[in-house]
Short mmCIF file of C-alpha atoms in Angstrom, two decimals:
data_model
loop_
_atom_site.label_atom_id
_atom_site.label_comp_id
_atom_site.label_asym_id
_atom_site.label_seq_id
_atom_site.Cartn_x
_atom_site.Cartn_y
_atom_site.Cartn_z
CA UNK J 1 90.47 138.99 96.55
CA UNK J 2 92.39 137.44 99.11
CA UNK J 3 92.83 140.75 101.08
CA UNK J 4 89.40 140.95 102.16
CA UNK J 5 88.97 137.30 103.06
CA UNK J 6 88.08 137.22 106.71
CA UNK J 7 91.03 135.38 108.68
CA UNK J 8 88.51 132.85 110.30
CA UNK J 9 87.72 130.26 107.94
CA UNK J 10 84.73 127.58 108.52
CA UNK J 11 84.20 124.33 106.72
CA UNK J 12 80.03 123.67 106.72
CA UNK J 13 77.87 121.30 105.34
CA UNK J 14 74.95 123.43 104.37
CA UNK J 15 74.64 124.70 100.81
CA UNK J 16 75.93 127.95 100.22
CA UNK J 17 75.07 131.19 97.87
CA UNK J 18 74.31 134.69 97.65
CA UNK J 19 72.27 135.90 100.85
CA UNK J 20 71.73 131.65 102.15
CA UNK J 21 71.51 131.71 105.44
CA UNK J 22 73.68 129.16 107.49
CA UNK J 23 72.92 127.49 110.86
CA UNK J 24 75.45 126.90 113.20
CA UNK J 25 75.57 123.82 115.68
CA UNK J 26 76.79 124.09 118.81
CA UNK J 27 80.49 123.18 118.14
CA UNK J 28 80.46 125.41 115.58
CA UNK J 29 79.26 128.73 117.59
CA UNK J 30 81.33 127.66 120.46
CA UNK J 31 84.75 128.21 118.16
CA UNK J 32 83.62 131.33 116.69
CA UNK J 33 82.09 132.86 119.35
CA UNK J 34 83.72 131.58 122.30
CA UNK J 35 87.05 130.58 121.30
CA UNK J 36 87.58 133.29 118.30
CA UNK J 37 85.95 136.08 120.08
CA UNK J 38 83.88 137.16 116.94
CA UNK J 39 80.17 138.34 117.66
CA UNK J 40 76.96 139.37 115.15
CA UNK J 41 78.22 141.61 112.63
CA UNK J 42 81.68 139.85 112.40
CA UNK J 43 82.73 138.39 108.93
CA UNK J 44 83.40 134.44 108.63
CA UNK J 45 84.86 132.60 105.09
CA UNK J 46 82.73 129.38 105.16
CA UNK J 47 83.22 126.74 102.55
CA UNK J 48 81.43 123.81 102.02
CA UNK J 49 83.37 121.73 99.55
CA UNK J 50 80.50 122.39 96.67
CA UNK J 51 80.10 126.18 96.57
CA UNK J 52 82.96 127.91 96.78
CA UNK J 53 84.36 130.12 99.56
CA UNK J 54 81.72 133.02 100.87
CA UNK J 55 82.32 135.81 102.74
CA UNK J 56 79.97 135.50 105.88
CA UNK J 57 78.10 137.56 108.52
CA UNK J 58 76.95 136.59 111.84
CA UNK J 59 73.33 137.47 112.49
CA UNK J 60 73.39 135.64 115.37
CA UNK J 61 75.68 134.88 117.88
CA UNK J 62 74.43 132.59 120.27
CA UNK J 63 76.68 130.00 122.97
CA UNK J 64 74.39 126.96 122.00
CA UNK J 65 74.12 128.24 118.24
CA UNK J 66 73.95 130.70 115.57
CA UNK J 67 73.69 131.77 112.25
CA UNK J 68 75.86 133.50 109.56
CA UNK J 69 74.27 135.14 106.13
CA UNK J 70 76.11 134.41 102.70
CA UNK J 71 77.08 137.97 101.58
CA UNK J 72 79.93 137.77 98.83
CA UNK J 73 81.83 134.99 97.02
CA UNK J 74 85.47 135.37 97.97
CA UNK J 75 86.88 132.42 95.76
CA UNK J 76 84.72 130.06 93.47
CA UNK J 77 84.97 126.34 93.83
CA UNK J 78 87.83 125.07 91.32
CA UNK J 79 87.75 121.10 90.89
CA UNK J 80 90.93 119.73 91.34
CA UNK J 81 92.54 116.30 89.48
CA UNK J 82 90.40 113.12 90.26
CA UNK J 83 93.17 111.57 92.08
CA UNK J 84 91.92 109.48 95.18
CA UNK J 85 94.40 107.75 98.09
CA UNK J 86 93.81 104.09 98.67
CA UNK J 87 96.22 103.19 101.75
CA UNK J 88 96.74 100.74 104.06
CA UNK J 89 95.09 102.10 107.88
CA UNK J 90 98.35 102.37 110.10
CA UNK J 91 99.20 103.66 113.96
CA UNK J 92 96.26 106.22 114.68
CA UNK J 93 98.57 109.21 114.64
CA UNK J 94 100.11 108.12 111.03
CA UNK J 95 96.79 107.25 109.96
CA UNK J 96 95.20 110.60 111.06
CA UNK J 97 98.14 112.39 109.25
CA UNK J 98 97.52 110.86 105.88
CA UNK J 99 94.10 112.33 105.85
CA UNK J 100 95.31 115.60 106.63
CA UNK J 101 98.10 115.00 103.97
CA UNK J 102 95.62 113.80 101.62
CA UNK J 103 93.54 117.43 101.78
CA UNK J 104 96.82 119.42 101.48
CA UNK J 105 97.78 117.47 98.05
CA UNK J 106 94.84 117.73 96.60
CA UNK J 107 93.36 114.12 96.44
CA UNK J 108 89.70 113.79 95.69
CA UNK J 109 88.51 110.26 97.80
CA UNK J 110 90.63 108.77 100.49
CA UNK J 111 90.14 104.89 100.72
CA UNK J 112 91.18 102.78 103.71
CA UNK J 113 92.18 99.84 102.19
CA UNK J 114 92.86 96.59 104.00
CA UNK J 115 95.34 94.71 103.19
CA UNK J 116 96.67 91.13 104.37
CA UNK J 117 99.38 92.41 106.32
CA UNK J 118 97.33 95.54 107.42
CA UNK J 119 98.18 96.18 111.21
CA UNK J 120 94.49 97.35 111.28
CA UNK J 121 93.05 98.94 114.03
CA UNK J 122 89.79 99.58 113.92
CA UNK J 123 89.69 102.92 111.26
CA UNK J 124 87.05 105.82 112.58
CA UNK J 125 86.16 107.38 109.42
CA UNK J 126 84.43 110.47 111.02
CA UNK J 127 87.73 111.29 112.41
CA UNK J 128 89.93 110.90 108.99
CA UNK J 129 87.29 113.16 107.62
CA UNK J 130 87.54 115.78 110.85
CA UNK J 131 91.36 115.59 110.31
CA UNK J 132 91.04 116.41 106.00
CA UNK J 133 88.16 119.00 107.17
CA UNK J 134 91.32 120.80 109.55
CA UNK J 135 93.66 120.77 107.09
CA UNK J 136 91.71 122.38 104.75
CA UNK J 137 90.00 125.45 107.18
CA UNK J 138 93.45 126.20 107.77
CA UNK J 139 95.45 126.04 104.53
CA UNK J 140 93.27 127.87 102.75
CA UNK J 141 91.96 124.91 100.88
CA UNK J 142 88.26 124.67 99.12
CA UNK J 143 87.94 121.02 98.62
CA UNK J 144 87.73 118.52 100.99
CA UNK J 145 88.34 114.61 100.38
CA UNK J 146 85.61 112.26 100.98
CA UNK J 147 86.91 109.62 103.30
CA UNK J 148 85.21 105.94 102.20
CA UNK J 149 84.40 103.20 104.25
CA UNK J 150 87.23 100.46 104.84
CA UNK J 151 87.24 97.79 102.45
CA UNK J 152 89.18 94.98 101.14
CA UNK J 153 91.75 95.05 98.94
CA UNK J 154 90.38 92.62 96.79
CA UNK J 155 87.16 94.24 96.89
CA UNK J 156 88.58 97.73 95.51
CA UNK J 157 90.16 95.67 92.77
CA UNK J 158 87.21 93.49 91.82
CA UNK J 159 85.04 96.53 91.63
CA UNK J 160 87.29 98.48 89.84
CA UNK J 161 85.91 101.56 88.01
CA UNK J 162 86.92 101.57 84.15
CA UNK J 163 89.18 104.29 82.70
CA UNK J 164 90.70 104.77 86.77
CA UNK J 165 94.65 104.12 86.47
CA UNK J 166 96.66 103.22 89.77
CA UNK J 167 99.78 104.00 90.57
CA UNK J 168 101.15 101.00 93.35
CA UNK J 169 104.22 102.16 95.22
CA UNK J 170 105.91 99.11 95.31
CA UNK J 171 109.06 98.51 97.87
CA UNK J 172 109.97 95.98 95.70
CA UNK J 173 113.08 96.90 93.65
CA UNK J 174 112.32 96.22 90.18
CA UNK J 175 109.49 99.05 89.44
CA UNK J 176 110.78 102.01 86.93
CA UNK J 177 111.11 105.23 88.97
CA UNK J 178 107.64 106.54 89.38
CA UNK J 179 108.65 110.13 87.35
CA UNK J 180 109.64 108.46 84.32
CA UNK J 181 106.78 105.98 84.85
CA UNK J 182 103.97 108.34 85.41
CA UNK J 183 105.16 110.85 82.47
CA UNK J 184 105.14 107.83 80.44
CA UNK J 185 101.48 106.68 81.46
CA UNK J 186 100.38 110.82 80.68
CA UNK J 187 102.03 110.34 77.38
CA UNK J 188 99.48 107.56 76.39
CA UNK J 189 96.59 109.26 78.38
CA UNK J 190 97.14 112.23 75.67
CA UNK J 191 95.61 115.53 76.70
CA UNK J 192 94.36 115.45 80.45
CA UNK J 193 95.63 112.30 82.92
CA UNK J 194 92.04 111.11 83.56
CA UNK J 195 91.01 109.53 86.58
CA UNK J 196 93.76 108.12 88.71
CA UNK J 197 94.28 107.08 92.60
CA UNK J 198 97.50 106.16 93.98
CA UNK J 199 97.82 103.10 96.35
CA UNK J 200 99.89 102.84 99.34
CA UNK J 201 100.92 99.47 100.74
CA UNK J 202 100.80 98.06 104.47
CA UNK J 203 104.14 98.77 107.04
CA UNK J 204 104.30 94.96 106.36
CA UNK J 205 104.93 95.36 102.27
CA UNK J 206 101.91 93.51 100.20
CA UNK J 207 101.35 89.80 100.69
CA UNK J 208 102.55 87.32 97.23
CA UNK J 209 99.52 87.31 95.83
CA UNK J 210 98.18 90.84 96.19
CA UNK J 211 101.68 91.86 94.73
CA UNK J 212 101.10 89.39 91.83
CA UNK J 213 97.22 90.67 90.93
CA UNK J 214 98.59 94.26 90.99
CA UNK J 215 101.16 93.26 88.48
CA UNK J 216 98.80 91.30 86.32
CA UNK J 217 95.64 94.65 86.52
CA UNK J 218 95.58 96.25 83.08
CA UNK J 219 95.49 99.40 84.89
CA UNK J 220 98.03 99.71 86.94
CA UNK J 221 101.36 101.52 86.74
CA UNK J 222 104.08 100.15 89.23
CA UNK J 223 106.41 102.78 90.63
CA UNK J 224 109.66 102.99 92.51
CA UNK J 225 109.65 105.66 95.53
CA UNK J 226 113.82 105.51 95.75
CA UNK J 227 116.06 103.47 97.13
CA UNK J 228 114.89 104.12 101.18
CA UNK J 229 112.50 102.19 102.89
CA UNK J 230 109.54 104.96 103.55
CA UNK J 231 106.96 105.01 106.36
CA UNK J 232 103.50 104.51 105.03
CA UNK J 233 102.55 108.56 105.78
CA UNK J 234 105.99 109.67 103.93
CA UNK J 235 105.45 107.63 101.15
CA UNK J 236 101.65 109.18 100.82
CA UNK J 237 103.30 112.46 100.86
CA UNK J 238 105.97 111.57 98.34
CA UNK J 239 103.75 109.72 95.65
CA UNK J 240 100.94 112.60 95.78
CA UNK J 241 103.62 115.35 94.98
CA UNK J 242 105.11 113.56 92.32
CA UNK J 243 101.62 112.40 90.68
CA UNK J 244 100.72 116.01 91.24
CA UNK J 245 104.52 117.25 89.16
CA UNK J 246 103.87 114.96 86.59
CA UNK J 247 100.08 115.04 85.37
CA UNK J 248 97.97 117.09 88.54
CA UNK J 249 98.11 120.79 88.94
CA UNK J 250 101.43 120.87 90.12
CA UNK J 251 102.28 121.38 86.14
CA UNK J 252 102.96 124.37 84.23
CA UNK D 1 122.20 89.97 102.55
CA UNK D 2 119.04 91.28 103.57
CA UNK D 3 118.23 87.69 105.11
CA UNK D 4 120.72 87.47 107.21
CA UNK D 5 120.12 90.82 108.95
CA UNK D 6 119.06 90.48 112.24
CA UNK D 7 115.86 92.16 113.42
CA UNK D 8 117.08 94.76 116.12
CA UNK D 9 119.03 97.32 114.75
CA UNK D 10 120.98 99.93 116.99
CA UNK D 11 122.59 103.39 116.31
CA UNK D 12 125.52 103.72 117.91
CA UNK D 13 128.22 106.35 117.76
CA UNK D 14 130.97 104.19 117.91
CA UNK D 15 133.75 102.84 114.82
CA UNK D 16 132.31 99.70 113.59
CA UNK D 17 134.61 97.18 111.53
CA UNK D 18 135.51 93.60 111.25
CA UNK D 19 135.72 92.11 114.91
CA UNK D 20 135.31 95.80 116.28
CA UNK D 21 134.15 96.20 120.25
CA UNK D 22 131.20 98.16 120.88
CA UNK D 23 130.17 99.28 124.92
CA UNK D 24 126.43 99.91 125.16
CA UNK D 25 125.40 103.11 127.27
CA UNK D 26 122.41 101.69 129.72
CA UNK D 27 119.89 103.27 127.59
CA UNK D 28 120.55 101.26 125.07
CA UNK D 29 121.14 98.09 126.91
CA UNK D 30 117.81 98.51 128.25
CA UNK D 31 116.25 98.38 125.15
CA UNK D 32 118.33 95.76 123.51
CA UNK D 33 118.45 93.19 126.94
CA UNK D 34 115.36 94.78 128.62
CA UNK D 35 112.58 95.58 126.08
CA UNK D 36 113.66 93.27 123.01
CA UNK D 37 114.54 90.19 125.36
CA UNK D 38 117.87 89.69 124.09
CA UNK D 39 121.05 88.04 125.41
CA UNK D 40 124.26 87.19 125.50
CA UNK D 41 124.94 85.50 121.98
CA UNK D 42 122.06 87.48 120.19
CA UNK D 43 122.89 89.48 117.02
CA UNK D 44 122.25 92.63 116.31
CA UNK D 45 122.33 95.17 113.15
CA UNK D 46 124.53 98.05 114.03
CA UNK D 47 125.02 101.18 112.16
CA UNK D 48 126.96 104.57 113.10
CA UNK D 49 126.27 106.64 109.72
CA UNK D 50 129.78 105.89 108.61
CA UNK D 51 130.90 102.22 108.39
CA UNK D 52 127.73 100.39 106.90
CA UNK D 53 125.95 98.00 108.61
CA UNK D 54 127.53 95.42 110.28
CA UNK D 55 125.83 91.88 112.09
CA UNK D 56 127.48 92.24 115.74
CA UNK D 57 126.95 89.52 118.54
CA UNK D 58 126.01 90.64 122.39
CA UNK D 59 129.06 89.76 124.29
CA UNK D 60 127.90 91.56 127.44
CA UNK D 61 124.26 91.74 128.58
CA UNK D 62 124.15 93.81 131.33
CA UNK D 63 121.22 95.77 132.93
CA UNK D 64 123.10 99.21 133.14
CA UNK D 65 125.41 98.30 130.20
CA UNK D 66 126.44 95.79 127.90
CA UNK D 67 129.14 95.22 124.95
CA UNK D 68 128.75 93.84 121.34
CA UNK D 69 131.07 92.60 118.61
CA UNK D 70 131.32 93.47 115.39
CA UNK D 71 131.47 90.06 113.55
CA UNK D 72 130.06 90.47 109.61
CA UNK D 73 129.45 93.33 106.93
CA UNK D 74 126.26 93.21 106.11
CA UNK D 75 125.87 96.93 104.05
CA UNK D 76 128.52 98.66 102.83
CA UNK D 77 127.83 102.54 103.73
CA UNK D 78 126.21 103.92 100.35
CA UNK D 79 126.60 107.98 100.42
CA UNK D 80 123.67 109.67 98.86
CA UNK D 81 123.11 113.18 97.42
CA UNK D 82 124.28 115.76 99.24
CA UNK D 83 121.10 117.61 100.15
CA UNK D 84 120.60 119.83 102.96
CA UNK D 85 117.19 120.64 104.39
CA UNK D 86 116.78 124.19 105.90
CA UNK D 87 113.57 124.71 107.14
CA UNK D 88 111.97 127.14 109.34
CA UNK D 89 111.08 125.75 113.39
CA UNK D 90 107.22 125.20 114.05
CA UNK D 91 105.32 123.79 116.23
CA UNK D 92 107.11 120.73 118.58
CA UNK D 93 105.64 117.33 116.74
CA UNK D 94 105.85 119.01 113.27
CA UNK D 95 109.28 119.76 113.78
CA UNK D 96 110.08 116.27 115.23
CA UNK D 97 107.94 115.09 111.87
CA UNK D 98 110.28 117.18 109.66
CA UNK D 99 113.63 115.66 111.04
CA UNK D 100 112.30 112.18 110.78
CA UNK D 101 111.18 112.49 107.22
CA UNK D 102 114.96 114.21 106.43
CA UNK D 103 115.90 111.53 107.10
CA UNK D 104 113.61 109.08 105.35
CA UNK D 105 113.93 110.66 102.42
CA UNK D 106 117.96 111.28 102.37
CA UNK D 107 118.96 114.69 103.67
CA UNK D 108 122.32 114.47 104.35
CA UNK D 109 122.21 117.43 107.17
CA UNK D 110 119.15 119.34 108.77
CA UNK D 111 119.61 122.98 109.49
CA UNK D 112 116.80 125.09 111.59
CA UNK D 113 117.01 128.26 110.26
CA UNK D 114 115.31 131.51 112.10
CA UNK D 115 112.88 134.26 109.48
CA UNK D 116 111.65 137.32 110.71
CA UNK D 117 108.15 135.17 111.14
CA UNK D 118 109.25 132.11 112.50
CA UNK D 119 107.15 131.75 115.57
CA UNK D 120 110.19 129.92 117.28
CA UNK D 121 109.92 127.93 119.78
CA UNK D 122 112.83 126.82 121.27
CA UNK D 123 115.17 124.23 119.00
CA UNK D 124 116.06 121.12 120.87
CA UNK D 125 118.88 119.91 118.24
CA UNK D 126 119.71 116.55 120.50
CA UNK D 127 115.27 115.93 120.00
CA UNK D 128 115.85 116.44 116.51
CA UNK D 129 118.70 114.26 116.26
CA UNK D 130 116.90 111.44 118.08
CA UNK D 131 114.06 111.44 116.12
CA UNK D 132 116.40 111.23 112.80
CA UNK D 133 117.82 108.38 114.32
CA UNK D 134 114.50 106.32 115.45
CA UNK D 135 113.61 106.83 111.44
CA UNK D 136 116.96 105.44 110.15
CA UNK D 137 117.06 102.27 112.86
CA UNK D 138 112.95 101.66 111.93
CA UNK D 139 113.43 102.04 108.22
CA UNK D 140 116.66 100.24 107.50
CA UNK D 141 118.31 103.01 106.36
CA UNK D 142 122.26 103.58 106.92
CA UNK D 143 122.72 107.38 106.97
CA UNK D 144 121.34 109.75 110.39
CA UNK D 145 121.24 113.47 108.66
CA UNK D 146 123.53 115.85 111.12
CA UNK D 147 121.43 118.01 112.64
CA UNK D 148 123.06 121.90 112.85
CA UNK D 149 122.51 124.86 115.58
CA UNK D 150 119.97 126.94 114.49
CA UNK D 151 121.27 130.01 112.84
CA UNK D 152 119.21 132.95 111.08
CA UNK D 153 118.58 132.66 107.43
CA UNK D 154 120.54 135.62 106.78
CA UNK D 155 124.27 134.27 108.81
CA UNK D 156 123.05 131.27 106.39
CA UNK D 157 123.12 133.17 103.30
CA UNK D 158 125.89 135.33 104.32
CA UNK D 159 127.84 132.26 104.73
CA UNK D 160 127.20 130.36 101.58
CA UNK D 161 129.21 127.61 100.54
CA UNK D 162 130.55 128.41 96.98
CA UNK D 163 128.82 125.43 94.08
CA UNK D 164 126.18 124.22 96.63
CA UNK D 165 122.48 125.33 94.99
CA UNK D 166 119.61 126.60 96.93
CA UNK D 167 115.89 125.22 95.84
CA UNK D 168 113.56 127.85 97.66
CA UNK D 169 109.72 127.11 97.85
CA UNK D 170 108.09 130.10 97.69
CA UNK D 171 103.99 130.24 98.09
CA UNK D 172 104.15 132.94 96.22
CA UNK D 173 102.35 132.01 92.69
CA UNK D 174 105.14 133.70 90.16
CA UNK D 175 107.76 130.74 90.45
CA UNK D 176 107.97 127.60 87.76
CA UNK D 177 106.43 124.39 88.98
CA UNK D 178 109.63 122.70 90.30
CA UNK D 179 109.72 119.96 88.22
CA UNK D 180 110.17 122.13 85.07
CA UNK D 181 113.08 124.23 87.22
CA UNK D 182 115.04 121.22 89.42
CA UNK D 183 115.33 119.48 85.79
CA UNK D 184 116.66 122.77 84.05
CA UNK D 185 118.71 123.25 86.82
CA UNK D 186 120.37 119.78 86.15
CA UNK D 187 120.78 120.20 82.80
CA UNK D 188 122.72 123.13 83.06
CA UNK D 189 124.76 121.31 85.74
CA UNK D 190 125.74 118.27 83.25
CA UNK D 191 126.80 115.39 85.01
CA UNK D 192 125.79 115.26 88.61
CA UNK D 193 123.51 117.14 90.61
CA UNK D 194 126.57 118.68 92.55
CA UNK D 195 125.64 119.76 96.27
CA UNK D 196 122.39 121.60 96.97
CA UNK D 197 119.98 122.74 99.49
CA UNK D 198 116.27 122.86 99.89
CA UNK D 199 114.40 125.70 101.97
CA UNK D 200 111.08 125.78 103.69
CA UNK D 201 110.15 128.90 104.50
CA UNK D 202 107.91 129.34 108.21
CA UNK D 203 104.09 129.39 108.30
CA UNK D 204 103.82 133.07 107.83
CA UNK D 205 106.07 133.20 104.74
CA UNK D 206 108.85 134.99 103.72
CA UNK D 207 109.12 138.54 104.94
CA UNK D 208 109.38 141.22 101.79
CA UNK D 209 113.26 141.62 102.46
CA UNK D 210 113.93 137.96 102.80
CA UNK D 211 112.12 137.22 99.70
CA UNK D 212 113.90 139.94 98.01
CA UNK D 213 117.19 138.67 99.02
CA UNK D 214 116.53 135.46 98.24
CA UNK D 215 115.30 136.16 94.58
CA UNK D 216 119.00 138.31 93.82
CA UNK D 217 120.96 135.47 95.00
CA UNK D 218 122.46 133.89 92.02
CA UNK D 219 122.66 130.16 93.67
CA UNK D 220 119.18 130.01 94.71
CA UNK D 221 116.31 128.07 92.46
CA UNK D 222 112.70 129.63 93.20
CA UNK D 223 109.85 126.47 92.31
CA UNK D 224 106.61 126.31 92.97
CA UNK D 225 104.76 124.12 95.31
CA UNK D 226 101.37 123.71 93.89
CA UNK D 227 98.21 125.75 93.85
CA UNK D 228 97.41 124.74 97.43
CA UNK D 229 98.91 126.35 100.93
CA UNK D 230 101.44 123.79 102.30
CA UNK D 231 101.69 123.01 105.84
CA UNK D 232 105.67 123.56 106.27
CA UNK D 233 106.11 119.69 106.98
CA UNK D 234 104.05 118.85 103.75
CA UNK D 235 106.15 121.12 102.19
CA UNK D 236 109.77 119.20 103.34
CA UNK D 237 108.48 116.18 102.33
CA UNK D 238 106.85 117.19 98.90
CA UNK D 239 109.91 119.29 98.16
CA UNK D 240 112.33 116.16 98.75
CA UNK D 241 110.30 113.85 96.65
CA UNK D 242 110.28 116.37 94.29
CA UNK D 243 114.29 117.19 94.01
CA UNK D 244 115.15 113.65 94.21
CA UNK D 245 112.92 112.03 91.84
CA UNK D 246 114.52 114.88 89.38
CA UNK D 247 118.24 115.57 90.31
CA UNK D 248 118.58 112.83 93.04
CA UNK D 249 118.83 109.09 93.80
CA UNK D 250 115.11 108.35 92.39
CA UNK D 251 116.21 108.63 88.87
CA UNK D 252 116.88 105.30 87.07
#
């Protein structure tokens, strides 16, 4: 069906369905009708992260707003693995990058996490979400990771969801190779991987008490990402790739 | 030995060895003595990608130049896997990012490659090298990938080195999952992985004749990186991570 997909893709919040009308905000109308030079009757691919991807036609093309009407389902919504990415915020450009990559790599939620050595500039949740949305629009992805409010690491661990496992990428060199550890965890889990999260530590590393707490948590799988120090954004992509390959939708 | 390592690391071209004197260029002297506020007698960690990492002491600290003398070997040079990253240049910021990530992920050479659908801005080899050097300096890495001059894909394949295998990340969905394909190739190869290269295609994909040629090449292992479209920079990190985990130095 991809041959029929319009070249312009747009993420919207509104519900999508056969015949559904979608009102456009000013910025969206500007993008479609001024930047992309579409007009009334032209087609756009719409997705909202919930209802699949729809071919929609512009029914009203104004400078300050407009409307589209859903005409045909292009792709049904497909749920990826239940995978969170928890990361300690770093410099703004690299944090933006992590949001973009989390989307491409199929994370379902993105959770900024404050640790003792987090060099936290303020985390702008809306900005992270915008980067994830842009990645989804450009990469033909149907799901946009939910971006949660920043939370201290201890609070996340205190409120840990029963049954969710946590892959901790630890720069201490005594953890087993990630691929081996994940495959072993997968064999224990049986049929499906179940819910997981990946935790990328701050650039200064975890504090000793944080490392101790993570080591003791029964839901944690500590892994090593090789012999070189990785920046946090690199570690995020690498860890998600290994998780998807071992347990997620990159398998056969 | 890392406790004794000076905090400031500097990449130099000069040979390093016990008692070796290293002259500093103006920019290096500016960085050490003005930006980092070091002075005569202060220690720096030096590496050149060949002779390991050395503790060196400033013997001359001027505004326009200076000199260091190697005092003690901190870490011997360790050779990583023989792994090239071949990539089609993309937007400048993402190409810079690929150079940085190639270094962190342990690629030995970085080869810009021109394909039919490469949207080639000019490739600045020196700029790519500077990004790789910066990553090595900041991430405590001893090796800096060599950056080769851009070459057309056909020329690279015409002159392909005997015995080197090529992992081709193909967005066509009929290739096997990367991890499976790499492990199978590893079993065939026997003891060590031998020389490899990873090829990341252009954002527009390979042209049909390029894909045909790659499919026929006996040294090619075609792989899939999952069901989502990845930007080229994401694909580079993910592919290198899977290669290192399957065949490289991320194994036990």
